[in-house]
Amino acid sequence: MSGVPRVEASQAERPLFFGVDVGGTGIKIGLVDNQGRSVERTRIDTWEERGPADAVTRVRRAMDELLQKVAVGWPEVAAVGLGTPGTMDIPRGLILAPPNLPHWRNFPIRDALSDACGKPVWFANDANAAAYGEYWVGSGRDHPSMIMLTLGTGVGGGIIIEGMSVDGRHSFGSECGHIIVDSRDDARLCAWGGGRGELEAYASATAVVARTKELLEAGRESSLGRRIAREELTALMVAEEANAGDPLALEIIDETARWLGIGIVTLVHTIDPGLVVLGGAMDFGGEQAPAGRRFLEGVRQEFRRRAFDVVAHSTQIEFAQLGSDAGYIGAAGIARAGWLKTAGRSPGDRLADAPGMT
Amino acid sequence: MSGVPRVEASQAERPLFFGVDVGGTGIKIGLVDNQGRSVERTRIDTWEERGPADAVTRVRRAMDELLQKVAVGWPEVAAVGLGTPGTMDIPRGLILAPPNLPHWRNFPIRDALSDACGKPVWFANDANAAAYGEYWVGSGRDHPSMIMLTLGTGVGGGIIIEGMSVDGRHSFGSECGHIIVDSRDDARLCAWGGGRGELEAYASATAVVARTKELLEAGRESSLGRRIAREELTALMVAEEANAGDPLALEIIDETARWLGIGIVTLVHTIDPGLVVLGGAMDFGGEQAPAGRRFLEGVRQEFRRRAFDVVAHSTQIEFAQLGSDAGYIGAAGIARAGWLKTAGRSPGDRLADAPGMT
């Protein structure tokens, strides 16, 4: 969280905004100031099976505790931003059928949270919210447009063009994990949705684990073979063994980078954003680790090898800066942009418009 | 040109706009009214090797003749829209290095045309201009967002999101012909740019001809084999033989549709536009021909088979309506949107913003 801009409550620029980032196991809630700095944050369990109404009540309680902790009153909070995993109906404020929230189907979460807080709520896809956070105060803060890929269990996507998030007509815009990178009949299947040959099946932690297991089961020699006798295989473990020089782990990283590079060529030839940001936990250790740096360099090489000259060397590909804070910061930023537009006020910076584009 | 809205000069809503659509062999110039109706149009040769300054002079002369023909004066023309093939630098108004305009490199065409006409000129990629034309008064006129693929010698792309064209940071946005649909090492190469496995190498007229020749040379039986003894093979010829029931021609159409469907899945999962429009001459005869209808149905089937449920059946895939007039009409529309914004005037319709997004 070293890259997250922070500020004391007393120094925070008013108004403040809450950002809420809902995941399958946890909900992050953060108070963010008018410049995108994190004042305070907390995390509660999702307790998915208790249903969304219960979670909304607990989110409100957590917000009260958080405000009390930093001695801020609700009148200083202008609006709330809410990010949830898709599928969803953003204009109507509905969760539809997210695979990791099976008991939350067709729930009007935007209005429920608004009623609970007494504040207007802006609603976004979780990956688009994370992209907006990086755009506002992270890796993208000097760029008018960017694409973010969130590499985790799956691959999330967020596209920001001149401050506006590409939400799509059916709230299915920016689903960059589901672009097709492998059109062969025997291409890998996505865990979510079951699509064949989609980026998520090649560049997620799930994919890394599956591919590594395949090679180990095929009899390939690796230090990972000894470890999985005792522990469950993870992408982090692949990174660790790659750092120690294990050839199989290095091969997996190179292969994953190659697929991701192919996907990024397609996305850049479609959007030409100037910047592509790689976020999420599946970063092989990121900038700090040899494996992470090798991964990033591999992505860049495959991209440059295949992309058109005019974008090959002028498009930056970087790791994200906000870590898992990107989601709530971005949700708060989306709320801020929407609130400013509704209030008919100019934000005094480049974030002039409400961020949702359908 | 049956789908092109037309109006008599006396009935045309003022102000008027010129649209100019520059191609490798011809330049189309059209006078368009404030509602997107074509008042009059003409075509001049590009005469590429004479260079761009000569062409600009002749465009101005053609505009004068066109205005004279319909008894309209220059004061009734508010602005000019100009579409050219990429690569280009839209913010600076430069043609960079289009493969079909080798003598026009690095030419400041926007300002040259503005000087020649004494009018402000808005500059766009030709495929984006065509998409904007379809968006304004063609297949997309009831949609806030759309993607258009122009199938011809190559595959051009245009993406419109809420009235704004995705131009990109390096004027390389919406280059949908260059998304990767085949990541195999031996995938087909693009004629332009030399990229491997890009949509253009599978869904252009060039690709159809190349693939048909491959199969004929491999000894496949076909009525096309007899025809190419006398004539040069074209995509139109493949459509004709498909209409007559030739199995090889039908197979080529199905294969082309399948690749295009794969590409459209990727584009829709990225943008979720609600509408995808197929334009350009490489339509196997379009709605009027059995081959064209089979092609469109094949594209839709592959798309529905692979796309996420939430977009699979709610996304329309249709042929374009404006034919080769889309380019100048769209260029005029882009000029109109930009002119209205510059003038600080509300257009009184959904096209409120200047269309370029970088």
XYZ file of C-alpha atoms in Angstrom:
716
model
C 0.000 0.000 0.000
C 3.113 2.152 -0.271
C 1.814 3.906 -3.385
C -1.502 4.934 -1.847
C -1.733 8.677 -1.158
C -2.831 9.244 2.452
C -3.934 12.250 4.435
C -4.924 12.979 8.049
C -8.605 13.741 8.536
C -7.793 17.250 9.724
C -5.819 17.960 6.545
C -8.221 16.249 4.156
C -9.800 18.430 1.484
C -13.580 18.518 1.769
C -15.956 17.148 0.709
C -15.139 13.545 1.515
C -16.383 10.443 -0.260
C -16.843 6.850 0.807
C -15.684 4.105 -1.530
C -17.008 0.552 -1.079
C -15.386 -2.380 -2.885
C -17.390 -5.606 -2.634
C -15.627 -8.933 -3.193
C -16.611 -12.546 -2.677
C -14.918 -12.830 0.725
C -14.354 -9.248 1.922
C -15.755 -5.735 1.562
C -13.315 -2.820 1.695
C -14.628 0.525 2.832
C -12.532 3.665 2.613
C -12.966 7.358 3.298
C -11.312 9.396 0.552
C -10.802 13.118 0.281
C -11.505 15.441 -2.649
C -7.974 14.894 -3.969
C -8.178 11.109 -3.916
C -6.189 10.630 -0.718
C -7.138 7.831 1.641
C -8.162 9.168 5.067
C -9.054 5.845 6.685
C -10.152 2.407 5.604
C -11.497 -0.810 6.978
C -12.513 -4.256 5.857
C -15.454 -6.430 6.810
C -16.348 -9.978 5.850
C -18.781 -10.341 2.981
C -20.575 -13.282 4.572
C -22.092 -13.811 1.183
C -24.589 -16.475 2.229
C -26.300 -14.077 4.647
C -27.434 -12.085 1.626
C -26.925 -8.498 0.523
C -29.338 -6.722 2.903
C -27.327 -7.961 5.869
C -24.105 -6.800 4.239
C -25.523 -3.342 3.505
C -26.463 -2.939 7.181
C -22.969 -3.939 8.250
C -21.372 -1.599 5.695
C -23.311 1.312 7.182
C -22.189 0.304 10.691
C -18.564 0.063 9.565
C -18.830 3.519 7.999
C -20.131 4.953 11.285
C -17.234 3.400 13.201
C -14.743 4.622 10.652
C -16.071 8.208 10.797
C -16.013 8.121 14.590
C -12.410 6.924 14.576
C -11.253 9.937 12.552
C -13.751 12.377 14.127
C -15.556 13.215 10.912
C -19.319 13.705 10.687
C -21.659 12.418 7.978
C -22.382 15.988 6.748
C -18.781 16.135 5.481
C -19.407 13.098 3.252
C -20.874 14.140 -0.090
C -21.509 10.794 -1.756
C -20.706 7.092 -1.811
C -19.175 5.013 -4.612
C -19.881 1.301 -4.826
C -18.034 -1.302 -6.881
C -19.296 -4.859 -7.221
C -18.331 -7.805 -9.412
C -20.400 -8.351 -12.591
C -22.773 -9.217 -13.972
C -24.770 -6.144 -13.118
C -27.114 -3.483 -14.458
C -25.385 -0.193 -13.730
C -28.122 2.237 -14.849
C -30.687 0.420 -12.679
C -28.283 -0.145 -9.770
C -28.749 -3.915 -9.758
C -26.463 -6.795 -9.035
C -27.443 -9.501 -11.537
C -25.610 -12.816 -11.272
C -22.005 -12.553 -10.058
C -20.508 -16.035 -9.777
C -18.919 -15.230 -6.408
C -22.121 -13.747 -4.919
C -24.723 -16.450 -5.612
C -27.101 -15.274 -2.860
C -27.075 -11.667 -4.068
C -28.799 -12.137 -7.422
C -30.993 -9.364 -8.797
C -30.526 -7.230 -5.692
C -30.993 -3.422 -5.973
C -27.798 -2.747 -4.067
C -27.294 0.867 -5.138
C -30.600 2.052 -3.728
C -30.327 -0.180 -0.655
C -26.950 1.350 0.219
C -28.227 4.839 -0.526
C -31.180 4.306 1.813
C -28.859 2.920 4.494
C -26.445 5.872 4.276
C -28.772 8.712 3.358
C -26.322 9.656 0.603
C -26.362 9.384 -3.175
C -24.545 6.258 -4.365
C -22.724 5.839 -7.679
C -22.441 2.289 -8.901
C -19.645 0.687 -10.933
C -18.113 -2.612 -11.906
C -15.346 -3.493 -9.417
C -12.621 -3.747 -12.080
C -13.685 -0.450 -13.653
C -13.604 1.127 -10.187
C -10.047 -0.154 -9.626
C -9.060 1.263 -13.022
C -10.572 4.606 -12.076
C -8.584 4.613 -8.835
C -5.306 4.052 -10.694
C -6.388 6.702 -13.199
C -7.206 9.228 -10.500
C -4.203 8.933 -8.175
C -2.162 5.859 -9.218
C -0.178 4.758 -12.265
C -2.527 6.602 -14.597
C -2.590 9.963 -12.898
C -0.683 11.701 -15.718
C -2.680 10.021 -18.491
C -6.018 11.045 -20.000
C -6.838 7.431 -20.913
C -5.737 3.992 -19.786
C -6.597 0.316 -19.650
C -6.170 -1.658 -16.456
C -6.045 -5.427 -16.251
C -6.594 -6.851 -12.772
C -4.890 -10.237 -12.611
C -6.244 -12.424 -9.818
C -8.401 -15.536 -9.637
C -9.793 -14.197 -12.898
C -8.784 -11.280 -15.115
C -10.769 -8.077 -14.650
C -10.639 -5.133 -16.988
C -11.208 -1.413 -16.776
C -11.035 1.078 -19.634
C -10.927 4.806 -18.996
C -11.109 7.166 -21.971
C -10.663 10.820 -21.109
C -11.905 10.280 -17.593
C -14.893 8.178 -18.542
C -15.205 4.500 -17.778
C -16.383 2.266 -20.628
C -19.368 0.640 -18.896
C -21.106 -0.592 -22.034
C -24.755 -0.891 -23.043
C -25.341 -3.957 -20.873
C -22.841 -3.056 -18.145
C -20.474 -5.507 -19.843
C -17.939 -3.016 -21.206
C -14.233 -3.351 -20.357
C -14.525 -7.101 -19.706
C -10.986 -7.457 -21.008
C -10.511 -10.848 -19.368
C -12.951 -12.199 -21.920
C -11.320 -11.151 -25.160
C -10.343 -14.167 -27.240
C -6.592 -14.751 -27.432
C -6.676 -18.360 -28.605
C -9.229 -19.319 -31.267
C -8.239 -22.963 -31.565
C -10.973 -25.534 -31.038
C -9.072 -27.031 -28.101
C -8.275 -23.710 -26.426
C -8.548 -23.456 -22.651
C -11.921 -22.806 -21.019
C -12.736 -19.932 -18.665
C -13.802 -20.886 -15.142
C -16.384 -18.109 -15.279
C -18.799 -18.211 -18.192
C -17.077 -21.128 -19.869
C -15.839 -19.146 -22.867
C -13.083 -20.794 -24.877
C -9.695 -19.214 -25.498
C -10.365 -16.069 -23.468
C -7.528 -14.121 -21.831
C -8.685 -15.081 -18.337
C -7.946 -18.745 -19.074
C -4.303 -17.837 -19.837
C -3.315 -14.950 -17.563
C -5.121 -15.483 -14.242
C -3.794 -17.197 -11.117
C -6.216 -20.026 -11.869
C -4.648 -20.431 -15.295
C -1.100 -20.348 -13.933
C -1.914 -23.069 -11.418
C -3.727 -25.217 -13.988
C -0.945 -24.924 -16.549
C 1.770 -25.669 -13.974
C -0.094 -28.770 -12.797
C -0.405 -29.956 -16.383
C 3.333 -29.744 -16.913
C 4.121 -31.402 -13.572
C 1.670 -34.201 -14.316
C 3.336 -34.645 -17.669
C 6.477 -35.489 -15.722
C 8.394 -32.242 -15.986
C 11.186 -31.839 -13.431
C 10.755 -28.863 -11.092
C 11.283 -27.734 -7.516
C 7.516 -27.148 -7.555
C 6.996 -30.912 -7.762
C 8.549 -31.362 -4.330
C 6.597 -28.456 -2.809
C 3.169 -29.590 -3.959
C 3.667 -32.809 -1.995
C 3.211 -30.635 1.122
C 1.295 -27.499 0.026
C -1.380 -26.521 -2.427
C 0.048 -25.012 -5.583
C -0.423 -21.241 -5.980
C 0.752 -18.617 -8.442
C 2.787 -17.079 -5.621
C 4.621 -20.375 -5.239
C 5.443 -20.327 -8.940
C 6.891 -16.829 -8.444
C 8.979 -17.984 -5.491
C 10.445 -20.925 -7.381
C 11.062 -18.693 -10.397
C 13.017 -16.330 -8.144
C 15.093 -19.342 -7.126
C 15.742 -20.143 -10.776
C 13.433 -23.117 -11.367
C 13.215 -23.566 -15.162
C 9.615 -24.767 -15.179
C 8.448 -21.805 -13.085
C 10.325 -19.437 -15.405
C 8.701 -21.051 -18.411
C 5.243 -20.593 -16.905
C 5.952 -16.908 -16.291
C 7.209 -16.400 -19.844
C 4.218 -18.207 -21.312
C 1.771 -16.188 -19.204
C 3.504 -12.966 -20.230
C 3.266 -13.958 -23.873
C -0.501 -14.524 -23.722
C -1.007 -11.295 -21.849
C 1.078 -9.440 -24.439
C -1.122 -10.838 -27.211
C -4.244 -9.667 -25.396
C -2.762 -6.220 -24.847
C -2.001 -5.833 -28.560
C -5.681 -6.414 -29.300
C -6.791 -3.980 -26.604
C -4.333 -1.277 -27.649
C -5.260 -1.613 -31.327
C -8.879 -1.114 -30.240
C -8.491 1.729 -27.723
C -4.958 3.154 -28.152
C -4.945 4.393 -24.540
C -1.258 5.316 -24.182
C -1.029 3.337 -20.916
C -1.797 -0.213 -19.827
C -1.662 -0.943 -16.095
C -1.321 -4.433 -14.627
C -2.898 -4.762 -11.194
C -4.115 -7.550 -8.945
C -2.304 -10.078 -6.790
C -1.171 -12.254 -9.699
C 1.900 -10.145 -10.493
C 4.611 -12.702 -9.610
C 5.831 -10.315 -6.917
C 5.674 -7.143 -8.993
C 8.528 -4.661 -9.357
C 10.168 -5.909 -6.148
C 10.770 -9.458 -7.385
C 12.954 -10.825 -10.186
C 10.006 -12.974 -11.288
C 7.691 -9.960 -11.395
C 10.156 -7.880 -13.398
C 10.718 -10.756 -15.809
C 6.937 -11.084 -16.206
C 6.472 -7.371 -16.968
C 9.380 -7.360 -19.413
C 7.962 -10.446 -21.125
C 4.591 -8.749 -21.561
C 6.257 -5.658 -23.009
C 8.376 -7.700 -25.416
C 5.453 -9.663 -26.820
C 3.460 -6.440 -27.132
C 6.240 -4.598 -28.959
C 6.896 -7.547 -31.229
C 3.307 -7.631 -32.447
C 1.947 -4.093 -32.115
C 1.941 -1.459 -34.832
C 4.993 0.798 -34.865
C 2.973 3.884 -34.039
C 1.884 2.404 -30.686
C 4.543 -0.263 -30.022
C 7.043 2.049 -28.368
C 4.795 4.916 -27.282
C 2.428 2.797 -25.172
C 3.542 2.311 -21.570
C 2.883 -0.970 -19.773
C 3.329 -0.657 -16.006
C 2.372 -2.294 -12.729
C -0.411 -0.673 -10.709
C 0.456 1.468 -7.678
C -2.507 1.289 -5.323
C -2.651 -2.440 -4.658
C -5.964 -3.625 -3.260
C -6.880 -0.041 -2.289
C -7.544 0.850 -5.941
C -11.129 -0.429 -5.777
C -12.482 1.727 -2.967
C -10.443 4.774 -4.020
C -11.781 4.445 -7.559
C -15.341 3.931 -6.372
C -14.984 7.109 -4.302
C -13.589 8.893 -7.365
C -16.498 7.777 -9.522
C -18.882 9.032 -6.840
C -17.030 12.333 -6.765
C -17.159 12.791 -10.540
C -20.864 11.919 -10.629
C -21.653 14.126 -7.651
C -19.802 17.102 -9.150
C -21.652 16.686 -12.422
C -25.025 16.374 -10.693
C -24.247 19.443 -8.639
C -23.455 21.291 -11.875
C -20.044 22.095 -10.510
C -16.765 22.018 -12.327
C -14.233 19.891 -10.473
C -11.436 22.281 -11.375
C -9.436 19.508 -12.913
C -9.514 17.036 -15.791
C -12.178 14.862 -14.131
C -15.044 16.977 -15.321
C -17.557 14.409 -16.447
C -19.504 11.643 -14.840
C -17.477 8.573 -15.534
C -20.018 6.120 -16.872
C -20.309 5.650 -20.601
C -22.802 3.206 -22.033
C -27.180 4.246 -52.115
C -30.819 3.471 -51.383
C -30.320 3.930 -47.641
C -28.751 7.370 -47.911
C -31.058 10.163 -46.738
C -31.257 12.881 -49.398
C -32.693 16.376 -49.550
C -33.060 19.115 -52.152
C -30.846 22.134 -51.557
C -33.907 24.360 -51.121
C -35.273 22.073 -48.389
C -31.933 21.423 -46.663
C -31.661 22.557 -43.057
C -28.909 25.123 -42.585
C -26.075 25.302 -41.854
C -24.553 22.911 -44.367
C -21.333 20.947 -44.021
C -18.900 19.508 -46.529
C -17.609 16.000 -45.974
C -14.453 14.845 -47.764
C -13.471 11.160 -47.848
C -9.976 10.550 -49.200
C -9.081 7.117 -50.563
C -6.156 5.731 -52.500
C -7.861 6.053 -55.886
C -10.754 8.476 -55.389
C -11.884 11.363 -53.200
C -15.579 11.681 -52.413
C -16.931 15.121 -51.607
C -20.452 15.645 -50.355
C -22.589 18.541 -49.179
C -24.626 17.475 -46.140
C -27.335 19.337 -44.290
C -27.729 19.855 -40.548
C -29.801 16.668 -40.287
C -27.262 14.472 -42.048
C -29.039 14.388 -45.404
C -26.963 14.373 -48.561
C -27.650 17.426 -50.739
C -25.179 16.688 -53.508
C -21.974 14.746 -53.939
C -19.178 14.243 -56.404
C -16.010 12.212 -56.838
C -12.599 13.186 -58.146
C -9.507 11.096 -58.764
C -6.942 11.089 -55.983
C -4.007 11.119 -58.404
C -1.921 10.198 -55.425
C 1.450 10.617 -57.126
C 0.791 14.313 -57.794
C 0.900 14.852 -54.048
C -1.543 16.258 -51.524
C -1.291 19.985 -52.318
C -2.530 19.329 -55.850
C -5.409 17.248 -54.476
C -6.410 19.948 -51.992
C -6.610 22.494 -54.833
C -8.798 20.149 -56.854
C -11.020 19.395 -53.840
C -11.689 23.121 -53.451
C -12.501 23.408 -57.158
C -14.880 20.444 -56.953
C -16.588 22.042 -53.954
C -17.101 25.276 -55.907
C -18.646 23.356 -58.811
C -20.833 21.357 -56.475
C -22.128 24.487 -54.709
C -22.782 26.152 -58.067
C -24.750 23.120 -59.257
C -27.169 23.327 -56.331
C -27.129 27.153 -56.127
C -25.714 27.312 -52.614
C -23.160 29.905 -51.495
C -20.098 29.335 -49.319
C -21.582 31.423 -46.469
C -24.162 28.671 -45.970
C -21.371 26.146 -45.301
C -20.318 26.174 -41.639
C -17.437 23.723 -41.634
C -15.677 20.902 -43.447
C -15.014 17.352 -42.256
C -12.078 15.398 -43.660
C -11.457 11.665 -43.400
C -8.187 10.083 -44.532
C -6.654 6.640 -44.155
C -4.195 6.171 -41.263
C -1.615 6.472 -40.028
C -2.218 10.041 -38.991
C -1.895 12.562 -36.181
C -5.412 13.847 -35.613
C -4.688 16.581 -33.038
C -2.002 18.080 -35.292
C -3.974 17.546 -38.505
C -1.225 15.511 -40.160
C -1.268 12.604 -42.529
C 1.642 10.385 -41.415
C 2.330 7.282 -43.507
C -0.773 5.728 -45.086
C 0.269 2.743 -47.226
C -2.039 3.792 -50.072
C -0.864 7.442 -50.111
C 2.934 7.089 -50.267
C 3.490 10.607 -51.676
C 1.405 12.267 -48.965
C 3.588 11.498 -45.969
C 3.725 13.980 -43.089
C 1.470 16.440 -44.893
C -0.532 18.971 -42.806
C -3.718 18.259 -44.732
C -6.197 19.683 -42.231
C -4.705 23.160 -42.304
C -4.059 23.025 -46.050
C -7.713 22.241 -46.712
C -8.838 24.870 -44.221
C -6.694 27.487 -45.978
C -8.034 26.411 -49.362
C -11.692 26.607 -48.256
C -11.573 29.412 -45.728
C -13.514 27.173 -43.336
C -12.626 25.269 -40.174
C -11.792 21.642 -40.917
C -12.317 18.677 -38.562
C -10.054 15.735 -39.212
C -10.778 12.036 -38.684
C -9.669 8.560 -39.625
C -11.646 7.412 -42.691
C -13.052 4.298 -40.994
C -14.050 6.303 -37.925
C -15.737 8.822 -40.227
C -17.709 6.046 -41.937
C -18.739 4.718 -38.531
C -19.878 8.182 -37.531
C -21.955 8.430 -40.714
C -23.737 5.166 -39.947
C -24.153 6.322 -36.346
C -25.622 9.661 -37.395
C -28.110 8.646 -40.082
C -27.500 4.967 -40.945
C -27.768 1.626 -39.180
C -26.753 3.173 -35.871
C -29.138 6.101 -35.804
C -31.168 4.661 -32.909
C -28.100 3.609 -30.904
C -25.950 5.674 -28.508
C -22.904 3.511 -29.213
C -21.749 1.205 -31.987
C -18.800 -0.471 -33.635
C -18.450 -0.509 -37.410
C -16.182 -2.841 -39.338
C -15.493 -1.770 -42.911
C -14.656 -4.884 -44.916
C -12.749 -4.100 -48.104
C -9.190 -4.585 -49.307
C -8.411 -4.388 -45.603
C -10.610 -4.214 -42.524
C -11.229 -0.755 -41.096
C -12.772 -0.081 -37.730
C -14.731 2.700 -36.111
C -15.944 2.814 -32.513
C -18.501 5.363 -31.367
C -19.331 5.562 -27.652
C -22.142 7.956 -26.811
C -21.480 10.021 -29.889
C -17.732 10.176 -29.497
C -15.311 8.439 -31.800
C -12.498 6.479 -30.130
C -9.541 8.163 -31.844
C -6.883 7.054 -29.371
C -3.755 8.720 -27.971
C -1.768 8.173 -31.163
C -4.729 8.404 -33.559
C -4.636 4.602 -33.653
C -7.870 3.930 -31.786
C -10.593 1.759 -33.337
C -8.137 -0.100 -35.584
C -10.326 -3.161 -35.241
C -8.835 -4.813 -38.314
C -5.686 -5.280 -36.281
C -6.993 -7.155 -33.281
C -5.428 -10.611 -33.026
C -7.862 -13.441 -33.799
C -5.288 -16.169 -34.413
C -2.287 -16.379 -32.084
C -0.680 -19.404 -33.678
C 2.909 -19.028 -34.827
C 1.914 -19.811 -38.402
C -1.096 -17.472 -38.466
C -1.729 -15.396 -41.592
C 0.099 -12.125 -42.109
C -1.527 -8.734 -42.719
C -0.743 -7.037 -46.013
C -0.525 -3.740 -44.173
C 1.850 -3.617 -41.248
C 2.730 -7.281 -41.430
C 1.068 -8.208 -38.138
C 0.404 -11.900 -37.638
C -3.037 -13.355 -36.984
C -4.900 -10.037 -37.174
C -8.563 -9.881 -38.211
C -7.702 -8.123 -41.485
C -5.811 -11.215 -42.650
C -8.998 -13.314 -42.224
C -11.964 -11.092 -43.056
C -10.854 -8.757 -45.862
C -11.338 -9.217 -49.610
C -7.594 -9.799 -49.803
C -7.899 -12.622 -47.293
C -10.870 -14.198 -49.089
C -8.989 -14.210 -52.385
C -5.807 -15.585 -50.806
C -7.617 -18.346 -48.946
C -9.664 -19.344 -52.010
C -6.512 -19.561 -54.125
C -4.876 -21.747 -51.490
C -7.732 -24.224 -51.596
C -7.869 -24.222 -55.407
C -4.131 -24.766 -55.613
C -4.492 -27.635 -53.166
C -6.678 -29.262 -55.813
C -10.141 -28.563 -54.447
C -12.942 -28.912 -56.993
C -14.913 -25.693 -57.590
C -16.649 -23.685 -60.273
C -14.184 -20.968 -59.296
C -11.372 -23.083 -60.741
C -12.870 -22.745 -64.233
C -13.495 -19.007 -63.859
C -9.996 -18.078 -62.766
C -8.682 -19.487 -66.037
C -10.272 -16.404 -67.680
C -10.643 -13.763 -64.941
C -8.808 -12.577 -61.882
C -10.283 -13.988 -58.686
C -12.245 -11.515 -56.550
C -14.349 -11.757 -53.406
C -17.362 -10.798 -55.535
C -16.719 -13.839 -57.703
C -16.709 -16.022 -54.589
C -20.097 -14.535 -53.683
C -21.464 -15.223 -57.172
C -20.373 -18.854 -57.128
C -21.712 -19.238 -53.591
C -25.082 -17.958 -54.817
C -24.916 -20.693 -57.482
C -24.240 -23.265 -54.775
C -20.527 -23.948 -55.213
C -19.390 -25.817 -52.066
C -15.914 -24.296 -51.951
C -17.285 -20.762 -52.207
C -19.787 -21.537 -49.455
C -17.006 -22.901 -47.271
C -14.961 -19.729 -47.755
C -17.924 -17.603 -46.738
C -18.557 -19.709 -43.632
C -14.905 -19.613 -42.651
C -14.714 -15.838 -43.118
C -17.878 -15.402 -41.055
C -16.422 -17.552 -38.299
C -13.257 -15.455 -38.021
C -15.250 -12.247 -38.079
C -17.535 -13.621 -35.345
C -14.490 -14.364 -33.181
C -13.211 -10.827 -33.657
C -16.610 -9.359 -32.822
C -16.767 -11.325 -29.546
C -13.495 -9.698 -28.508
C -14.684 -6.230 -29.537
C -18.063 -6.587 -27.824
C -16.485 -7.902 -24.611
C -14.271 -4.805 -24.679
C -16.814 -2.125 -25.635
C -20.303 -3.676 -25.245
C -21.743 -1.239 -27.811
C -25.164 -2.837 -28.367
C -24.673 -2.702 -32.153
C -22.042 -3.931 -34.595
C -22.344 -2.755 -38.200
C -20.654 -4.474 -41.147
C -19.866 -2.093 -43.997
C -17.598 -2.003 -47.011
C -17.739 -3.737 -50.370
C -16.693 -7.154 -49.033
C -20.210 -8.146 -47.943
C -20.785 -11.048 -50.381
C -23.692 -9.093 -51.843
C -25.204 -7.977 -48.549
C -28.864 -8.404 -47.600
C -29.880 -8.754 -51.252
C -27.879 -11.905 -51.951
C -28.147 -15.428 -50.508
C -24.375 -15.413 -50.007
C -24.519 -12.121 -48.118
C -27.338 -13.301 -45.878
C -25.500 -16.552 -45.186
C -22.374 -14.557 -44.321
C -24.242 -12.306 -41.870
C -26.009 -15.269 -40.269
C -22.678 -17.089 -39.932
C -21.142 -14.088 -38.172
C -24.092 -13.883 -35.802
C -23.955 -17.598 -35.019
C -20.270 -17.617 -34.158
C -20.747 -14.494 -32.067
C -23.695 -15.949 -30.130
C -21.907 -19.242 -29.630
C -18.933 -17.582 -27.949
C -20.201 -14.362 -26.365
C -21.359 -13.985 -22.795
C -25.080 -14.525 -22.291
C -25.681 -10.945 -21.217
C -24.524 -9.629 -24.615
C -24.948 -12.663 -26.893
C -28.600 -12.042 -27.727
C -28.917 -8.351 -26.948
C -26.169 -7.195 -29.322
C -27.344 -6.545 -32.888
C -25.092 -7.342 -35.835
C -26.301 -5.683 -39.048
C -25.134 -4.592 -42.470
C -24.424 -0.889 -42.975
C -26.973 1.279 -44.794
C -25.067 4.155 -46.377
C -22.705 2.233 -48.660
C -19.721 4.243 -49.815
C -21.461 7.494 -48.843
C -20.881 6.774 -45.135
C -17.398 8.322 -45.217
C -18.263 11.831 -46.430
C -21.536 11.938 -44.475
C -19.694 10.941 -41.301
C -16.890 13.423 -41.935
C -19.538 16.141 -42.329
C -21.177 14.933 -39.091
C -17.889 15.087 -37.205
C -17.366 18.628 -38.524
C -20.873 19.540 -37.406
C -20.388 18.151 -33.888
C -17.047 19.906 -33.526
C -18.384 23.153 -34.948
C -21.387 23.125 -32.616
C -19.160 22.527 -29.625
C -16.730 25.278 -30.662
C -19.629 27.646 -31.162
C -20.826 26.768 -27.656
C -24.158 25.749 -29.095
C -26.252 22.782 -28.149
C -27.135 20.727 -31.185
C -30.594 20.026 -29.833
C -30.071 16.324 -30.151
C -27.941 13.492 -28.742
C -24.849 14.592 -30.696
C -23.828 17.170 -28.174
C -20.113 16.634 -27.918
C -17.190 16.907 -30.241
C -16.612 13.394 -31.421
C -12.901 12.885 -30.949
C -11.693 11.057 -27.863
C -8.017 10.455 -27.315
